[in-house]
Amino acid sequence: MKLDVLCIGEPLLEFNQIPDDVKNTYRSGFGGDTSNTAIAIARQGASSGFLSKVGNDYFGRQLLELWQRENVDCSHVAQHPEAPTGIYFVTHDAGGHHFSYYRKGSAASHLTPEDVPVEFLAQTRILHLSAITQAISTSSCETAFAAINCARKRGVRISYDTNLRIKLWSLEQAREVIHCTVPLCDVLFPSLDDVTALTGLKEPAAITDFYLNLGAKLVVLKQGAQGVLVADGKQSKHIPGHTVQTVDATGAGDAFDGAFLSEWLRQDDPFAAAKYANAAASISTTQFGAVDSIPKRAAVEAFLGR
Ligand code: KDG
């Protein structure tokens, strides 16, 4: 049976600051945008897999256990003999959440095009990756393009999140690589903040037009609490967001991607998928951490009153 979605990227150990804690304590958990998405897909009941490298260390083993617990196929996650598993810290202030990375030379940054599992990928319905997958190293960027080319030749759809992280590369590099990737995408997940930084555009319809003209087949523009604008070149619809008690938006976009992809595969309707994904992402912001906060299908259905 075909795997629904194969995700490629870097998983990370997460330390998430507990706000207003006098001892400045951090909760440990896991993150890494495409790993978060793979878990979100599995929690909605679709099948997902992950392609990456972790360190041959305690945290690498913990991540492998996490994917096994979450029913994410990790048969294509290798343990690098020397390079460590990457780490990030999440701190919170009035401006929201902020990331600090300790990931240079990490195991995942050693991904190479030879790591792409051609036969496994051919048996997959969607390949999902992000600009973070491309930003962490030159060889990981080459791996991303090799996987995209391999997938396209075999009729596997491409899903791509612009996840712009200026701490990992320059804005110019990011713009060049992201805008070379967009024409290869079947579904593109930009966020309003990313696109404004990349293009200067602020008006949602102008942004979806820009990316449709660049060659993306379906654009799902994430606007946080304002919801999403979904455009496929024939129709364009704004799907409103939800007002919830947000405590931490870390990973909300990844939860959105995973929920969208699983629902899109189920219903073949991007507008219905966006409605479902909006709910999943909103729920995820009501708890701390990138992974612990990802809801399962039952919670999303209940939130939608179904
Ligand atoms: O979207 C949340 C991710 O950004 C977070 O889990 C860490 O992958 C991460 C990154 O590189 O920022």
Coordinates of C-alpha atoms and ligand atoms in Angstrom, one line a residue:
M1 CA 0.0 0.0 0.0
K2 CA 1.2 3.5 -0.8
L3 CA 2.5 5.8 1.9
D4 CA 0.5 9.0 2.0
V5 CA 3.2 11.5 2.7
L6 CA 7.0 11.3 3.0
C7 CA 8.6 14.3 4.8
I8 CA 12.2 15.3 4.5
G9 CA 14.1 17.6 6.9
E10 CA 15.7 18.0 10.3
P11 CA 14.2 16.9 13.6
L12 CA 15.4 18.7 16.7
L13 CA 15.4 18.4 20.4
E14 CA 13.4 21.2 21.8
F15 CA 13.8 23.2 25.0
N16 CA 10.7 25.4 25.5
Q17 CA 10.9 28.2 28.1
I18 CA 8.2 28.2 30.8
P19 CA 7.1 31.9 30.8
D20 CA 7.2 33.8 34.1
D21 CA 9.1 31.0 35.8
V22 CA 11.5 32.4 38.4
K23 CA 13.9 29.6 37.8
N24 CA 13.8 30.1 34.0
T25 CA 13.0 26.4 33.5
Y26 CA 12.7 24.9 30.0
R27 CA 10.4 21.9 29.1
S28 CA 12.1 19.4 26.9
G29 CA 10.3 18.0 23.9
F30 CA 10.9 17.6 20.1
G31 CA 10.6 19.9 17.1
G32 CA 11.8 20.3 13.6
D33 CA 9.2 21.5 11.1
T34 CA 8.9 18.5 8.8
S35 CA 9.0 16.0 11.6
N36 CA 6.2 18.0 13.3
T37 CA 4.3 17.7 10.0
A38 CA 4.9 14.0 9.7
I39 CA 3.5 13.5 13.3
A40 CA 0.5 15.8 12.5
I41 CA -0.3 13.7 9.5
A42 CA -0.2 10.4 11.5
R43 CA -2.3 11.9 14.3
Q44 CA -5.0 12.7 11.7
G45 CA -5.0 9.0 10.7
A46 CA -3.1 9.2 7.4
S47 CA 0.2 7.4 6.9
S48 CA 3.5 9.3 7.0
G49 CA 7.2 8.7 6.9
F50 CA 10.4 10.7 7.6
L51 CA 13.7 10.9 5.7
S52 CA 16.5 12.3 7.8
K53 CA 19.6 11.6 9.9
V54 CA 19.9 11.8 13.6
G55 CA 23.0 11.5 15.9
N56 CA 24.1 8.2 17.3
D57 CA 23.3 9.7 20.6
Y58 CA 20.6 9.6 23.4
F59 CA 18.4 12.2 21.7
G60 CA 18.7 10.6 18.3
R61 CA 17.4 7.3 19.9
Q62 CA 14.6 9.3 21.6
L63 CA 13.5 10.7 18.3
L64 CA 13.4 7.2 16.7
E65 CA 11.3 6.1 19.6
L66 CA 9.0 9.1 19.2
W67 CA 8.3 8.3 15.5
Q68 CA 7.7 4.7 16.3
R69 CA 5.2 5.7 19.0
E70 CA 3.5 8.1 16.6
N71 CA 3.3 5.6 13.7
V72 CA 5.6 7.6 11.5
D73 CA 7.7 5.3 9.3
C74 CA 11.3 6.0 10.2
S75 CA 12.9 3.2 8.2
H76 CA 14.7 5.9 6.2
V77 CA 16.2 7.8 9.2
A78 CA 19.9 6.9 9.6
Q79 CA 22.1 7.5 12.6
H80 CA 25.2 9.5 11.8
P81 CA 28.3 8.0 13.5
E82 CA 29.7 11.3 14.6
A83 CA 27.4 14.3 14.0
P84 CA 25.0 15.1 16.8
T85 CA 21.2 15.6 16.8
G86 CA 20.4 19.3 16.5
I87 CA 18.9 21.3 19.4
Y88 CA 16.8 24.5 19.6
F89 CA 15.5 26.7 22.4
V90 CA 12.2 28.5 22.3
T91 CA 11.9 31.7 24.4
H92 CA 8.8 33.8 24.8
D93 CA 8.2 37.5 25.2
A94 CA 5.6 40.2 24.3
G95 CA 6.6 39.7 20.6
G96 CA 5.8 36.0 20.6
H97 CA 8.2 33.1 20.4
H98 CA 11.8 33.1 19.3
F99 CA 14.1 30.3 18.3
S100 CA 17.8 29.9 19.2
Y101 CA 19.6 27.1 17.3
Y102 CA 22.4 24.7 18.2
R103 CA 22.4 22.6 15.0
K104 CA 25.4 23.6 12.8
G105 CA 27.1 20.4 11.6
S106 CA 24.2 18.3 12.9
A107 CA 23.4 14.8 11.6
A108 CA 20.6 16.0 9.4
S109 CA 22.8 18.6 7.8
H110 CA 24.8 15.6 6.4
L111 CA 21.9 14.4 4.2
T112 CA 23.1 13.8 0.6
P113 CA 21.2 13.1 -2.6
E114 CA 22.3 9.4 -2.3
D115 CA 20.1 9.2 0.8
V116 CA 16.9 9.6 -1.3
P117 CA 15.1 6.2 -1.3
V118 CA 14.0 6.1 -4.9
E119 CA 11.8 3.0 -4.8
F120 CA 10.2 4.0 -1.4
L121 CA 9.5 7.5 -2.7
A122 CA 7.9 6.1 -5.9
Q123 CA 5.4 4.4 -3.6
T124 CA 4.4 7.6 -1.9
R125 CA 1.5 10.0 -2.8
I126 CA 3.1 13.3 -1.6
L127 CA 6.6 14.4 -0.8
H128 CA 6.7 17.2 1.8
L129 CA 9.6 19.4 2.5
S130 CA 10.4 23.0 3.6
A131 CA 12.9 25.8 3.0
I132 CA 14.4 24.8 6.4
T133 CA 15.3 21.4 4.8
Q134 CA 17.2 23.5 2.2
A135 CA 18.7 26.0 4.6
I136 CA 20.6 23.7 6.9
S137 CA 23.4 22.8 4.5
T138 CA 24.4 22.7 0.9
S139 CA 24.1 18.9 0.7
S140 CA 20.7 19.0 2.4
C141 CA 19.6 21.5 -0.2
E142 CA 20.9 19.3 -3.0
T143 CA 19.1 16.4 -1.4
A144 CA 15.8 18.3 -1.3
F145 CA 16.1 19.1 -5.1
A146 CA 17.1 15.5 -5.9
A147 CA 14.1 14.2 -4.0
I148 CA 11.8 16.7 -5.7
N149 CA 13.1 15.7 -9.2
C150 CA 12.9 12.0 -8.4
A151 CA 9.3 12.4 -7.0
R152 CA 8.1 14.5 -10.0
K153 CA 9.4 11.9 -12.5
R154 CA 7.4 9.3 -10.7
G155 CA 4.2 11.3 -10.4
V156 CA 4.5 12.0 -6.7
R157 CA 3.0 15.3 -5.7
I158 CA 5.2 18.0 -4.1
S159 CA 4.2 19.9 -1.0
Y160 CA 6.5 22.8 0.2
D161 CA 6.4 25.2 3.1
T162 CA 8.4 28.4 2.7
N163 CA 9.3 28.3 6.5
L164 CA 11.7 31.2 6.3
R165 CA 14.5 31.1 9.0
I166 CA 16.8 34.0 8.5
K167 CA 19.1 32.7 11.3
L168 CA 20.0 29.8 8.9
W169 CA 20.8 31.7 5.7
S170 CA 20.6 35.1 4.2
L171 CA 17.4 36.6 2.8
E172 CA 18.9 36.7 -0.7
Q173 CA 19.9 33.0 -0.6
A174 CA 16.5 32.1 0.8
R175 CA 14.7 34.0 -1.9
E176 CA 16.7 32.5 -4.7
V177 CA 16.2 28.9 -3.5
I178 CA 12.6 29.3 -2.5
H179 CA 11.6 30.9 -5.7
C180 CA 13.4 28.2 -7.7
T181 CA 11.4 25.6 -5.8
V182 CA 7.9 27.1 -6.1
P183 CA 7.4 26.2 -9.8
L184 CA 8.0 22.6 -8.8
C185 CA 5.2 22.5 -6.2
D186 CA 1.8 21.0 -6.4
V187 CA 0.9 22.7 -3.1
L188 CA 2.7 25.6 -1.6
F189 CA 2.3 26.8 2.0
P190 CA 3.7 30.3 2.4
S191 CA 3.0 32.4 5.5
L192 CA 2.2 36.1 5.3
D193 CA 5.3 37.0 7.3
D194 CA 7.6 34.9 5.1
V195 CA 6.2 36.3 1.9
T196 CA 6.3 39.9 3.0
A197 CA 10.0 39.4 3.8
L198 CA 10.7 37.6 0.5
T199 CA 8.7 39.8 -1.9
G200 CA 7.5 42.9 -0.1
L201 CA 3.9 41.9 -0.9
K202 CA 1.4 42.3 1.9
E203 CA -2.0 41.9 0.2
P204 CA -3.1 38.2 0.4
A205 CA -4.7 38.1 -3.1
A206 CA -1.6 39.7 -4.7
I207 CA 0.6 37.0 -2.9
T208 CA -1.4 34.0 -4.1
D209 CA -1.4 35.5 -7.6
F210 CA 2.4 36.0 -7.4
Y211 CA 3.0 32.3 -6.5
L212 CA 0.4 30.9 -8.9
N213 CA 2.2 32.9 -11.7
L214 CA 5.5 31.6 -10.5
G215 CA 4.1 28.1 -11.2
A216 CA 2.7 26.6 -8.0
K217 CA -0.5 24.7 -8.7
L218 CA -2.2 25.4 -5.4
V219 CA -1.3 28.1 -2.9
V220 CA -2.4 28.0 0.7
L221 CA -1.4 31.3 2.3
K222 CA -1.3 31.1 6.1
Q223 CA -2.3 34.2 7.9
G224 CA -2.2 33.1 11.6
A225 CA -5.4 33.9 13.5
Q226 CA -6.8 35.6 10.3
G227 CA -7.1 32.2 8.7
V228 CA -5.9 31.2 5.2
L229 CA -6.4 32.2 1.6
V230 CA -6.6 29.2 -0.7
A231 CA -6.2 29.7 -4.5
D232 CA -5.8 27.2 -7.3
G233 CA -6.0 29.5 -10.3
K234 CA -9.7 28.8 -10.8
Q235 CA -11.1 29.7 -7.4
S236 CA -9.8 31.7 -4.5
K237 CA -11.4 31.5 -1.0
H238 CA -10.6 33.0 2.4
I239 CA -11.2 30.5 5.2
P240 CA -11.5 32.4 8.5
G241 CA -9.4 31.5 11.6
H242 CA -10.5 30.9 15.1
T243 CA -10.0 32.9 18.3
V244 CA -8.4 30.8 21.0
Q245 CA -6.3 31.3 24.1
T246 CA -2.9 31.1 22.4
V247 CA 0.1 30.4 24.6
D248 CA 2.7 29.2 22.1
A249 CA 2.5 29.2 18.3
T250 CA 5.6 27.0 17.9
G251 CA 4.8 24.4 15.2
A252 CA 1.3 25.7 14.5
G253 CA 2.2 26.1 10.8
D254 CA 3.5 22.5 10.7
A255 CA 0.4 21.2 12.4
F256 CA -1.6 23.1 9.7
D257 CA 0.4 21.5 6.9
G258 CA 0.0 18.0 8.3
A259 CA -3.7 18.4 8.9
F260 CA -4.2 20.0 5.5
L261 CA -2.4 17.2 3.6
S262 CA -4.2 14.4 5.4
E263 CA -7.6 16.0 4.8
W264 CA -6.8 16.9 1.2
L265 CA -5.9 13.3 0.5
R266 CA -9.1 12.2 2.2
Q267 CA -11.5 14.6 0.5
D268 CA -9.7 16.0 -2.5
D269 CA -11.1 19.4 -1.6
P270 CA -8.4 22.1 -0.7
F271 CA -11.0 24.4 0.8
A272 CA -12.4 21.8 3.1
A273 CA -8.9 20.7 3.9
A274 CA -8.0 24.3 4.9
K275 CA -11.0 24.5 7.2
Y276 CA -10.0 21.4 8.9
A277 CA -6.3 22.5 9.1
N278 CA -7.2 25.9 10.5
A279 CA -8.9 24.1 13.4
A280 CA -5.9 21.8 14.0
A281 CA -3.5 24.7 14.0
S282 CA -5.6 26.8 16.3
I283 CA -5.8 24.0 18.9
S284 CA -2.1 23.5 18.7
T285 CA -1.5 27.1 19.8
T286 CA -3.3 26.5 23.1
Q287 CA -0.5 24.3 24.4
F288 CA 3.3 24.6 24.7
G289 CA 5.7 22.7 22.5
A290 CA 5.8 21.8 18.8
V291 CA 4.8 18.2 19.1
D292 CA 2.8 17.8 22.4
S293 CA 0.4 20.4 21.1
I294 CA -0.6 18.7 17.8
P295 CA -4.2 17.5 18.1
K296 CA -5.5 14.1 17.0
R297 CA -8.4 13.9 14.5
A298 CA -11.1 13.4 17.3
A299 CA -10.1 16.7 18.9
V300 CA -10.2 18.5 15.6
E301 CA -13.6 17.1 14.7
A302 CA -14.9 18.0 18.2
F303 CA -13.6 21.6 17.8
L304 CA -15.4 21.9 14.5
G305 CA -18.6 20.6 16.2
R306 CA -18.8 17.5 14.1
Ligands
KDG1 O1 7.7 25.5 12.9 C1 8.3 25.1 14.1 C2 9.7 24.8 13.8 O2 10.3 25.9 13.3 C3 10.5 24.3 15.0 O3 10.0 23.1 15.4 C4 11.9 24.3 14.8 O4 12.2 23.2 12.7 C5 12.4 24.2 13.4 C6 13.2 25.2 12.9 O5 14.2 24.9 12.2 O6 12.9 26.4 13.2

